[in-house]
mmCIF file of C-alpha atoms in Angstrom:
data_model
loop_
_atom_site.group_PDB
_atom_site.id
_atom_site.type_symbol
_atom_site.label_atom_id
_atom_site.label_comp_id
_atom_site.label_asym_id
_atom_site.label_seq_id
_atom_site.Cartn_x
_atom_site.Cartn_y
_atom_site.Cartn_z
ATOM 1 C CA UNK A 13 144.710 112.465 106.108
ATOM 2 C CA UNK A 14 142.078 112.115 103.353
ATOM 3 C CA UNK A 15 142.340 108.818 101.534
ATOM 4 C CA UNK A 16 141.888 109.629 97.831
ATOM 5 C CA UNK A 17 141.097 106.088 96.757
ATOM 6 C CA UNK A 18 140.902 103.706 99.656
ATOM 7 C CA UNK A 19 138.804 101.178 97.723
ATOM 8 C CA UNK A 20 137.565 100.608 94.214
ATOM 9 C CA UNK A 21 136.642 104.166 93.387
ATOM 10 C CA UNK A 22 138.130 107.623 93.990
ATOM 11 C CA UNK A 23 136.403 109.716 96.668
ATOM 12 C CA UNK A 24 135.326 112.538 94.338
ATOM 13 C CA UNK A 25 132.607 113.034 91.723
ATOM 14 C CA UNK A 26 133.067 110.189 89.224
ATOM 15 C CA UNK A 27 133.614 110.400 85.488
ATOM 16 C CA UNK A 28 132.314 107.836 83.001
ATOM 17 C CA UNK A 29 135.618 106.011 83.041
ATOM 18 C CA UNK A 30 135.585 105.896 86.837
ATOM 19 C CA UNK A 31 132.153 104.367 86.854
ATOM 20 C CA UNK A 32 133.065 101.628 84.347
ATOM 21 C CA UNK A 33 136.372 100.945 86.149
ATOM 22 C CA UNK A 34 134.642 100.780 89.593
ATOM 23 C CA UNK A 35 132.006 98.434 88.251
ATOM 24 C CA UNK A 36 134.403 95.882 86.819
ATOM 25 C CA UNK A 37 136.821 96.259 89.701
ATOM 26 C CA UNK A 38 134.133 95.528 92.203
ATOM 27 C CA UNK A 39 132.981 92.332 90.506
ATOM 28 C CA UNK A 40 136.563 91.182 89.932
ATOM 29 C CA UNK A 41 137.495 91.754 93.573
ATOM 30 C CA UNK A 42 134.476 89.812 95.022
ATOM 31 C CA UNK A 43 133.231 87.335 92.417
ATOM 32 C CA UNK A 44 131.852 85.006 95.033
ATOM 33 C CA UNK A 45 129.598 87.654 96.471
ATOM 34 C CA UNK A 46 128.262 89.084 93.183
ATOM 35 C CA UNK A 47 127.944 85.929 91.013
ATOM 36 C CA UNK A 48 127.183 83.690 94.051
ATOM 37 C CA UNK A 49 124.264 85.815 95.242
ATOM 38 C CA UNK A 50 122.730 86.181 91.796
ATOM 39 C CA UNK A 51 123.191 82.403 91.117
ATOM 40 C CA UNK A 52 121.488 81.450 94.405
ATOM 41 C CA UNK A 53 118.523 83.756 93.791
ATOM 42 C CA UNK A 54 118.153 82.569 90.196
ATOM 43 C CA UNK A 55 118.306 78.895 91.229
ATOM 44 C CA UNK A 56 115.737 79.429 93.937
ATOM 45 C CA UNK A 57 113.373 81.147 91.501
ATOM 46 C CA UNK A 58 113.839 78.457 88.835
ATOM 47 C CA UNK A 59 113.316 75.595 91.266
ATOM 48 C CA UNK A 60 110.244 77.139 92.795
ATOM 49 C CA UNK A 61 108.642 77.955 89.447
ATOM 50 C CA UNK A 62 109.660 74.569 88.089
ATOM 51 C CA UNK A 63 108.037 72.756 90.982
ATOM 52 C CA UNK A 64 104.803 74.702 90.461
ATOM 53 C CA UNK A 65 104.931 73.881 86.673
ATOM 54 C CA UNK A 66 105.422 70.220 87.377
ATOM 55 C CA UNK A 67 102.460 70.142 89.723
ATOM 56 C CA UNK A 68 100.208 71.878 87.167
ATOM 57 C CA UNK A 69 101.369 69.619 84.325
ATOM 58 C CA UNK A 70 100.771 66.509 86.434
ATOM 59 C CA UNK A 71 97.265 67.669 87.337
ATOM 60 C CA UNK A 72 96.454 68.437 83.768
ATOM 61 C CA UNK A 73 97.730 65.132 82.371
ATOM 62 C CA UNK A 74 95.942 63.211 85.100
ATOM 63 C CA UNK A 75 92.592 64.675 84.197
ATOM 64 C CA UNK A 76 92.197 66.438 87.520
ATOM 65 C CA UNK A 77 91.519 69.731 85.845
ATOM 66 C CA UNK A 78 89.870 70.614 82.526
ATOM 67 C CA UNK A 79 91.866 71.712 79.505
ATOM 68 C CA UNK A 80 90.553 75.255 79.480
ATOM 69 C CA UNK A 81 91.307 75.606 83.194
ATOM 70 C CA UNK A 82 94.731 74.150 82.598
ATOM 71 C CA UNK A 83 95.448 76.715 79.866
ATOM 72 C CA UNK A 84 94.409 79.558 82.210
ATOM 73 C CA UNK A 85 96.605 78.197 84.976
ATOM 74 C CA UNK A 86 99.459 77.926 82.470
ATOM 75 C CA UNK A 87 99.010 81.572 81.473
ATOM 76 C CA UNK A 88 98.932 82.655 85.109
ATOM 77 C CA UNK A 89 102.016 80.476 85.775
ATOM 78 C CA UNK A 90 103.988 82.065 82.988
ATOM 79 C CA UNK A 91 102.974 85.537 84.146
ATOM 80 C CA UNK A 92 104.024 84.618 87.715
ATOM 81 C CA UNK A 93 107.356 83.379 86.391
ATOM 82 C CA UNK A 94 107.957 86.746 84.644
ATOM 83 C CA UNK A 95 107.004 88.634 87.768
ATOM 84 C CA UNK A 96 109.329 86.466 89.840
ATOM 85 C CA UNK A 97 112.186 87.055 87.381
ATOM 86 C CA UNK A 98 111.599 90.814 87.577
ATOM 87 C CA UNK A 99 111.486 90.736 91.378
ATOM 88 C CA UNK A 100 114.739 88.733 91.545
ATOM 89 C CA UNK A 101 116.386 91.150 89.166
ATOM 90 C CA UNK A 102 115.285 94.194 91.218
ATOM 91 C CA UNK A 103 116.287 92.507 94.473
ATOM 92 C CA UNK A 104 119.799 91.867 93.063
ATOM 93 C CA UNK A 105 120.106 95.595 92.316
ATOM 94 C CA UNK A 106 119.380 96.392 95.920
ATOM 95 C CA UNK A 107 121.255 93.590 97.614
ATOM 96 C CA UNK A 108 124.481 94.119 95.715
ATOM 97 C CA UNK A 109 124.573 97.830 96.693
ATOM 98 C CA UNK A 110 125.790 96.738 100.157
ATOM 99 C CA UNK A 111 129.033 94.992 99.083
ATOM 100 C CA UNK A 112 129.778 97.880 96.727
ATOM 101 C CA UNK A 113 129.543 100.333 99.649
ATOM 102 C CA UNK A 114 131.920 98.088 101.646
ATOM 103 C CA UNK A 115 134.452 98.024 98.805
ATOM 104 C CA UNK A 116 134.311 101.804 98.470
ATOM 105 C CA UNK A 117 135.923 102.122 101.945
ATOM 106 C CA UNK A 118 138.442 99.308 101.514
ATOM 107 C CA UNK A 119 136.559 96.389 103.042
ATOM 108 C CA UNK A 120 136.273 92.915 101.513
ATOM 109 C CA UNK A 121 132.618 91.889 101.808
ATOM 110 C CA UNK A 122 131.515 88.296 102.248
ATOM 111 C CA UNK A 123 128.464 86.487 100.876
ATOM 112 C CA UNK A 124 127.046 85.549 104.313
ATOM 113 C CA UNK A 125 127.655 89.065 105.586
ATOM 114 C CA UNK A 126 125.874 90.586 102.687
ATOM 115 C CA UNK A 127 122.784 88.453 103.089
ATOM 116 C CA UNK A 128 122.787 89.017 106.930
ATOM 117 C CA UNK A 129 123.033 92.770 106.561
ATOM 118 C CA UNK A 130 120.439 93.197 103.818
ATOM 119 C CA UNK A 131 117.748 90.560 104.363
ATOM 120 C CA UNK A 132 115.849 92.743 106.813
ATOM 121 C CA UNK A 133 115.195 95.134 103.885
ATOM 122 C CA UNK A 134 113.375 92.592 101.749
ATOM 123 C CA UNK A 135 109.892 93.481 103.042
ATOM 124 C CA UNK A 136 110.458 97.090 102.154
ATOM 125 C CA UNK A 137 111.697 95.964 98.735
ATOM 126 C CA UNK A 138 108.451 94.025 98.174
ATOM 127 C CA UNK A 139 106.549 97.186 98.934
ATOM 128 C CA UNK A 140 108.515 99.126 96.338
ATOM 129 C CA UNK A 141 108.070 96.378 93.804
ATOM 130 C CA UNK A 142 104.324 96.393 94.242
ATOM 131 C CA UNK A 143 104.208 100.165 93.891
ATOM 132 C CA UNK A 144 106.277 100.014 90.690
ATOM 133 C CA UNK A 145 104.146 97.215 89.315
ATOM 134 C CA UNK A 146 100.761 98.782 90.039
ATOM 135 C CA UNK A 147 101.847 102.247 88.930
ATOM 136 C CA UNK A 148 103.361 101.076 85.581
ATOM 137 C CA UNK A 149 100.371 98.796 84.912
ATOM 138 C CA UNK A 150 97.837 101.549 85.579
ATOM 139 C CA UNK A 151 99.581 104.000 83.286
ATOM 140 C CA UNK A 152 99.903 101.451 80.449
ATOM 141 C CA UNK A 153 96.327 100.241 80.888
ATOM 142 C CA UNK A 154 94.929 103.768 80.525
ATOM 143 C CA UNK A 155 96.919 104.283 77.327
ATOM 144 C CA UNK A 156 95.877 100.911 75.860
ATOM 145 C CA UNK A 157 92.238 101.496 76.806
ATOM 146 C CA UNK A 158 92.223 104.767 74.769
ATOM 147 C CA UNK A 159 93.796 102.970 71.844
ATOM 148 C CA UNK A 160 91.259 100.131 71.964
ATOM 149 C CA UNK A 161 88.377 102.600 72.167
ATOM 150 C CA UNK A 162 89.659 104.457 69.123
ATOM 151 C CA UNK A 163 89.939 101.205 67.130
ATOM 152 C CA UNK A 164 86.418 100.089 68.163
ATOM 153 C CA UNK A 165 84.875 103.467 67.210
ATOM 154 C CA UNK A 166 86.433 103.449 63.733
ATOM 155 C CA UNK A 167 87.477 107.060 64.344
ATOM 156 C CA UNK A 168 90.827 107.877 62.801
ATOM 157 C CA UNK A 169 91.363 110.837 65.010
ATOM 158 C CA UNK A 170 90.754 108.919 68.150
ATOM 159 C CA UNK A 171 92.989 106.094 66.950
ATOM 160 C CA UNK A 172 95.759 108.597 66.214
ATOM 161 C CA UNK A 173 95.308 110.111 69.640
ATOM 162 C CA UNK A 174 95.500 106.673 71.234
ATOM 163 C CA UNK A 175 98.770 105.840 69.382
ATOM 164 C CA UNK A 176 100.218 109.236 70.347
ATOM 165 C CA UNK A 177 99.179 108.706 73.987
ATOM 166 C CA UNK A 178 100.682 105.172 73.945
ATOM 167 C CA UNK A 179 104.022 106.464 72.621
ATOM 168 C CA UNK A 180 103.953 109.360 74.998
ATOM 169 C CA UNK A 181 103.271 106.980 77.841
ATOM 170 C CA UNK A 182 106.265 104.891 76.954
ATOM 171 C CA UNK A 183 108.519 107.967 76.927
ATOM 172 C CA UNK A 184 107.027 109.052 80.235
ATOM 173 C CA UNK A 185 107.705 105.652 81.762
ATOM 174 C CA UNK A 186 111.295 105.784 80.487
ATOM 175 C CA UNK A 187 111.773 109.214 82.100
ATOM 176 C CA UNK A 188 110.249 108.091 85.317
ATOM 177 C CA UNK A 189 112.331 104.908 85.247
ATOM 178 C CA UNK A 190 115.535 106.980 85.174
ATOM 179 C CA UNK A 191 114.335 109.387 87.941
ATOM 180 C CA UNK A 192 113.557 106.422 90.277
ATOM 181 C CA UNK A 193 116.394 104.201 89.182
ATOM 182 C CA UNK A 194 118.340 104.755 92.407
ATOM 183 C CA UNK A 195 115.416 103.709 94.608
ATOM 184 C CA UNK A 196 116.727 100.256 95.420
ATOM 185 C CA UNK A 197 120.253 101.175 96.417
ATOM 186 C CA UNK A 198 118.791 103.920 98.630
ATOM 187 C CA UNK A 199 116.280 101.472 100.078
ATOM 188 C CA UNK A 200 118.955 98.891 100.996
ATOM 189 C CA UNK A 201 121.784 101.131 102.098
ATOM 190 C CA UNK A 202 120.153 104.237 103.574
ATOM 191 C CA UNK A 203 117.529 102.476 105.775
ATOM 192 C CA UNK A 204 114.576 104.198 104.049
ATOM 193 C CA UNK A 205 111.012 103.071 103.582
ATOM 194 C CA UNK A 206 109.427 102.464 100.124
ATOM 195 C CA UNK A 207 108.021 105.953 99.679
ATOM 196 C CA UNK A 208 111.062 107.711 101.173
ATOM 197 C CA UNK A 209 113.397 105.691 98.941
ATOM 198 C CA UNK A 210 111.461 106.733 95.847
ATOM 199 C CA UNK A 211 111.642 110.372 96.892
ATOM 200 C CA UNK A 212 115.359 109.973 97.694
ATOM 201 C CA UNK A 213 115.995 108.698 94.150
ATOM 202 C CA UNK A 214 114.113 111.607 92.725
ATOM 203 C CA UNK A 215 116.275 113.996 94.735
ATOM 204 C CA UNK A 216 119.513 112.289 93.775
ATOM 205 C CA UNK A 217 118.781 112.324 90.082
ATOM 206 C CA UNK A 218 117.568 115.912 89.989
ATOM 207 C CA UNK A 219 119.828 117.686 87.517
ATOM 208 C CA UNK A 220 121.666 114.391 86.673
ATOM 209 C CA UNK A 221 119.038 112.858 84.377
ATOM 210 C CA UNK A 222 121.019 112.725 81.157
ATOM 211 C CA UNK A 223 124.233 111.689 82.977
ATOM 212 C CA UNK A 224 122.385 108.804 84.650
ATOM 213 C CA UNK A 225 120.598 107.758 81.476
ATOM 214 C CA UNK A 226 123.837 107.796 79.486
ATOM 215 C CA UNK A 227 125.710 105.598 81.994
ATOM 216 C CA UNK A 228 122.815 103.136 82.144
ATOM 217 C CA UNK A 229 122.667 102.921 78.299
ATOM 218 C CA UNK A 230 126.441 102.395 78.032
ATOM 219 C CA UNK A 231 126.403 99.519 80.502
ATOM 220 C CA UNK A 232 123.242 98.089 78.899
ATOM 221 C CA UNK A 233 125.030 97.915 75.543
ATOM 222 C CA UNK A 234 128.064 96.229 77.108
ATOM 223 C CA UNK A 235 125.887 93.769 78.982
ATOM 224 C CA UNK A 236 123.786 92.958 75.846
ATOM 225 C CA UNK A 237 126.854 92.230 73.781
ATOM 226 C CA UNK A 238 128.165 89.854 76.519
ATOM 227 C CA UNK A 239 124.794 88.106 76.792
ATOM 228 C CA UNK A 240 124.524 87.692 73.024
ATOM 229 C CA UNK A 241 128.005 86.084 72.844
ATOM 230 C CA UNK A 242 127.150 83.668 75.700
ATOM 231 C CA UNK A 243 123.780 82.695 74.291
ATOM 232 C CA UNK A 244 125.200 82.316 70.778
ATOM 233 C CA UNK A 245 127.782 79.813 72.179
ATOM 234 C CA UNK A 246 125.023 77.640 73.693
ATOM 235 C CA UNK A 247 122.894 77.915 70.539
ATOM 236 C CA UNK A 248 125.847 76.599 68.533
ATOM 237 C CA UNK A 249 126.098 73.672 70.926
ATOM 238 C CA UNK A 250 122.393 73.013 70.422
ATOM 239 C CA UNK A 251 122.814 72.974 66.680
ATOM 240 C CA UNK A 252 125.723 70.592 67.018
ATOM 241 C CA UNK A 253 123.622 68.256 69.157
ATOM 242 C CA UNK A 254 120.811 68.210 66.536
ATOM 243 C CA UNK A 255 123.398 67.610 63.802
ATOM 244 C CA UNK A 256 124.894 64.667 65.634
ATOM 245 C CA UNK A 257 121.432 63.173 65.806
ATOM 246 C CA UNK A 258 121.131 63.558 61.968
ATOM 247 C CA UNK A 259 118.536 66.247 62.395
ATOM 248 C CA UNK A 260 115.967 63.703 63.649
ATOM 249 C CA UNK A 261 113.301 65.302 65.777
ATOM 250 C CA UNK A 262 113.664 62.721 68.579
ATOM 251 C CA UNK A 263 112.523 63.521 72.091
ATOM 252 C CA UNK A 264 116.080 63.289 73.446
ATOM 253 C CA UNK A 265 117.436 65.702 70.930
ATOM 254 C CA UNK A 266 114.660 68.226 71.475
ATOM 255 C CA UNK A 267 115.040 68.055 75.237
ATOM 256 C CA UNK A 268 118.783 68.512 74.927
ATOM 257 C CA UNK A 269 118.347 71.508 72.597
ATOM 258 C CA UNK A 270 115.819 73.166 74.909
ATOM 259 C CA UNK A 271 117.986 72.448 77.933
ATOM 260 C CA UNK A 272 121.003 74.121 76.274
ATOM 261 C CA UNK A 273 118.941 77.168 75.410
ATOM 262 C CA UNK A 274 117.688 77.471 79.038
ATOM 263 C CA UNK A 275 121.170 76.895 80.427
ATOM 264 C CA UNK A 276 122.586 79.563 78.126
ATOM 265 C CA UNK A 277 119.942 82.007 79.218
ATOM 266 C CA UNK A 278 120.648 81.353 82.925
ATOM 267 C CA UNK A 279 124.379 81.566 82.458
ATOM 268 C CA UNK A 280 124.065 84.831 80.524
ATOM 269 C CA UNK A 281 121.933 86.367 83.271
ATOM 270 C CA UNK A 282 124.168 85.189 86.104
ATOM 271 C CA UNK A 283 127.284 86.542 84.403
ATOM 272 C CA UNK A 284 125.846 89.891 83.415
ATOM 273 C CA UNK A 285 123.262 90.884 85.965
ATOM 274 C CA UNK A 286 125.889 91.808 88.652
ATOM 275 C CA UNK A 287 127.334 94.465 86.368
ATOM 276 C CA UNK A 288 124.028 96.268 85.909
ATOM 277 C CA UNK A 289 123.389 96.078 89.640
ATOM 278 C CA UNK A 290 126.828 97.343 90.500
ATOM 279 C CA UNK A 291 126.532 100.242 87.969
ATOM 280 C CA UNK A 292 123.323 101.277 89.692
ATOM 281 C CA UNK A 293 125.057 101.160 93.102
ATOM 282 C CA UNK A 294 128.038 103.179 91.785
ATOM 283 C CA UNK A 295 125.713 105.840 90.297
ATOM 284 C CA UNK A 296 123.970 105.995 93.726
ATOM 285 C CA UNK A 297 127.303 106.618 95.447
ATOM 286 C CA UNK A 298 128.309 109.195 92.783
ATOM 287 C CA UNK A 299 124.987 111.063 93.216
ATOM 288 C CA UNK A 300 125.439 111.115 97.030
ATOM 289 C CA UNK A 301 128.966 112.457 96.623
ATOM 290 C CA UNK A 302 127.672 115.193 94.357
ATOM 291 C CA UNK A 303 124.556 116.053 96.361
ATOM 292 C CA UNK A 304 125.571 115.286 99.986
ATOM 293 C CA UNK A 305 129.396 115.513 100.081
ATOM 294 C CA UNK A 306 129.297 111.840 100.915
ATOM 295 C CA UNK A 307 132.994 111.527 100.098
ATOM 296 C CA UNK A 308 133.746 112.969 103.528
ATOM 297 C CA UNK A 309 131.877 110.184 105.224
ATOM 298 C CA UNK A 310 133.499 107.594 103.052
ATOM 299 C CA UNK A 311 136.915 109.038 103.813
ATOM 300 C CA UNK A 312 136.249 108.877 107.583
ATOM 301 C CA UNK A 313 135.004 105.283 107.476
ATOM 302 C CA UNK A 314 137.914 104.276 105.207
ATOM 303 C CA UNK A 315 140.329 105.585 107.842
ATOM 304 C CA UNK A 316 138.401 103.636 110.530
ATOM 305 C CA UNK A 317 138.535 100.488 108.441
ATOM 306 C CA UNK A 318 142.279 100.872 107.969
ATOM 307 C CA UNK A 319 142.537 101.182 111.722
ATOM 308 C CA UNK A 320 140.776 97.839 112.246
ATOM 309 C CA UNK A 321 137.165 98.974 112.829
ATOM 310 C CA UNK A 322 133.962 97.879 111.154
ATOM 311 C CA UNK A 323 135.080 94.253 110.922
ATOM 312 C CA UNK A 324 131.454 93.027 110.880
ATOM 313 C CA UNK A 325 130.168 95.417 108.195
ATOM 314 C CA UNK A 326 129.274 99.056 107.820
ATOM 315 C CA UNK A 327 126.153 100.823 106.710
ATOM 316 C CA UNK A 328 126.301 104.308 105.174
ATOM 317 C CA UNK A 329 124.884 107.318 106.936
ATOM 318 C CA UNK A 330 121.471 108.505 105.859
ATOM 319 C CA UNK A 331 121.757 112.268 105.715
ATOM 320 C CA UNK A 332 118.367 112.305 104.087
ATOM 321 C CA UNK A 333 116.614 111.300 107.279
ATOM 322 C CA UNK A 334 119.160 112.873 109.633
ATOM 323 C CA UNK A 335 119.734 109.591 111.333
ATOM 324 C CA UNK A 336 122.352 106.904 111.045
ATOM 325 C CA UNK A 337 121.490 103.293 110.447
ATOM 326 C CA UNK A 338 122.182 100.632 113.033
ATOM 327 C CA UNK A 339 125.783 100.127 112.011
ATOM 328 C CA UNK A 340 126.589 103.718 111.018
ATOM 329 C CA UNK A 341 128.410 106.534 112.783
ATOM 330 C CA UNK A 342 126.622 109.658 114.233
ATOM 331 C CA UNK A 343 126.435 112.646 111.922
ATOM 332 C CA UNK A 344 129.318 115.054 112.346
ATOM 333 C CA UNK A 345 128.736 118.220 114.320
ATOM 334 C CA UNK A 346 129.061 121.520 112.544
ATOM 335 C CA UNK A 347 132.719 122.497 111.904
ATOM 336 C CA UNK A 348 133.875 119.040 112.975
ATOM 337 C CA UNK A 349 133.641 117.165 109.714
ATOM 338 C CA UNK A 350 136.569 114.775 109.385
ATOM 339 C CA UNK A 351 139.461 115.656 107.162
ATOM 340 C CA UNK A 352 138.464 119.288 106.827
ATOM 341 C CA UNK A 353 140.051 122.323 108.379
ATOM 342 C CA UNK A 354 138.226 123.912 111.295
ATOM 343 C CA UNK A 355 136.827 127.389 110.641
ATOM 344 C CA UNK A 356 139.266 130.254 110.956
ATOM 345 C CA UNK A 357 138.615 131.904 114.331
ATOM 346 C CA UNK A 358 141.122 134.767 114.483
ATOM 347 C CA UNK A 359 139.485 138.184 114.563
ATOM 348 C CA UNK A 360 139.756 140.094 111.216
ATOM 349 C CA UNK A 361 141.080 143.161 113.095
ATOM 350 C CA UNK A 362 143.097 143.885 116.213
ATOM 351 C CA UNK A 363 141.010 144.771 119.280
ATOM 352 C CA UNK A 364 141.086 148.148 120.914
ATOM 353 C CA UNK A 365 141.864 149.972 117.749
ATOM 354 C CA UNK A 366 145.391 148.655 117.308
ATOM 355 C CA UNK A 367 146.741 148.728 113.723
ATOM 356 C CA UNK A 368 146.990 145.518 111.800
ATOM 357 C CA UNK A 369 150.366 144.127 110.736
ATOM 358 C CA UNK A 370 150.651 143.474 106.963
ATOM 359 C CA UNK A 371 151.925 139.932 107.454
ATOM 360 C CA UNK A 372 151.926 137.193 110.068
ATOM 361 C CA UNK A 373 150.041 137.068 113.338
ATOM 362 C CA UNK A 374 148.494 140.298 114.563
ATOM 363 C CA UNK A 375 150.176 142.482 117.216
ATOM 364 C CA UNK A 376 148.618 142.102 120.634
ATOM 365 C CA UNK A 377 147.033 145.077 122.291
ATOM 366 C CA UNK A 378 149.262 147.713 124.001
ATOM 367 C CA UNK A 379 150.369 146.491 127.386
ATOM 368 C CA UNK A 380 149.284 142.887 126.846
ATOM 369 C CA UNK A 381 152.247 140.570 127.561
ATOM 370 C CA UNK A 382 153.219 137.967 125.068
ATOM 371 C CA UNK A 383 152.745 134.321 126.257
ATOM 372 C CA UNK A 384 156.394 133.672 125.636
ATOM 373 C CA UNK A 385 159.328 135.699 124.360
ATOM 374 C CA UNK A 386 159.647 136.162 120.610
ATOM 375 C CA UNK A 387 156.103 135.177 119.690
ATOM 376 C CA UNK A 388 155.279 138.514 118.121
ATOM 377 C CA UNK A 389 157.496 140.765 116.034
ATOM 378 C CA UNK A 390 158.583 143.966 117.734
ATOM 379 C CA UNK A 391 156.017 146.707 117.490
ATOM 380 C CA UNK A 392 157.062 149.849 115.764
ATOM 381 C CA UNK A 393 154.728 152.795 116.322
#
């Protein structure tokens, strides 16, 4: 029997309301997994970058490095911090696709299980991140170079062409971003390599560009409002701290204010990043249902989960490669897809030229005995 909604989402092409409902239901059902994983990754990034910053500051204050070198190192450090934040954000989008797939078939994922089942995909993620970084930087660098050349040449036409090229490049990057937006869920759940995952996202979003873009924009607006409310609360606390100190610019008050700003930013990211990641994973599932008929596989696995199987985790099939991942099930043979009727095998006509009956099972050939009495209606010539 086909399970219509064994988990957090119905096994059919999803509507906008289904996507929003599944996103919030997933996070609400497993907050330790989603918030816990994001918090651990953010803390690791902050502690690592903070330790590097302390070492650089200590070396600069001790006179071990010159001021101009220290400034260069500081710029590189800030750039590295931004890259690390981007990498962690992207990694969350991939890692959190695993628990979403488990919840789609009625399982309750665990934090340790999620890390154990996805950590082997981190090297492939780093490859994708480098490809994205290099490709985006190359396109933007070309557009900026044309703009700078036009400004240096004092040519209005060249400057206008550079500005138009820059704007066109931004539109192109936005379009490419939507087309490859499902790369990370495909990378982490379909056992694909970096290039294959990018191609897979391109295939899944073919014909679904505006639908994908609209869902991302809707969730982005919701997440932005939540982040603004959280950060505003911490900013109010910072203002109160400064007011208590009579507005004096003391070191303690400044440190407290900066600390509250940073804490507010971290809390806002931890509480909202899972929703964007889960939305990406839900859109990936929806695209697979629309393109691959993936609801049949989900229905089969949901029935197996209900029967007590897949207690240690389940990885979705990869119909794109024709192979199953280590924890998947073999692809279904033709005409043996679960929860579907086998092909109709009765001949469309009676053999040996016998006339067809208007209703019911066809009359057997003349002289052929019935397997048991009463199976066929009496033949009237």
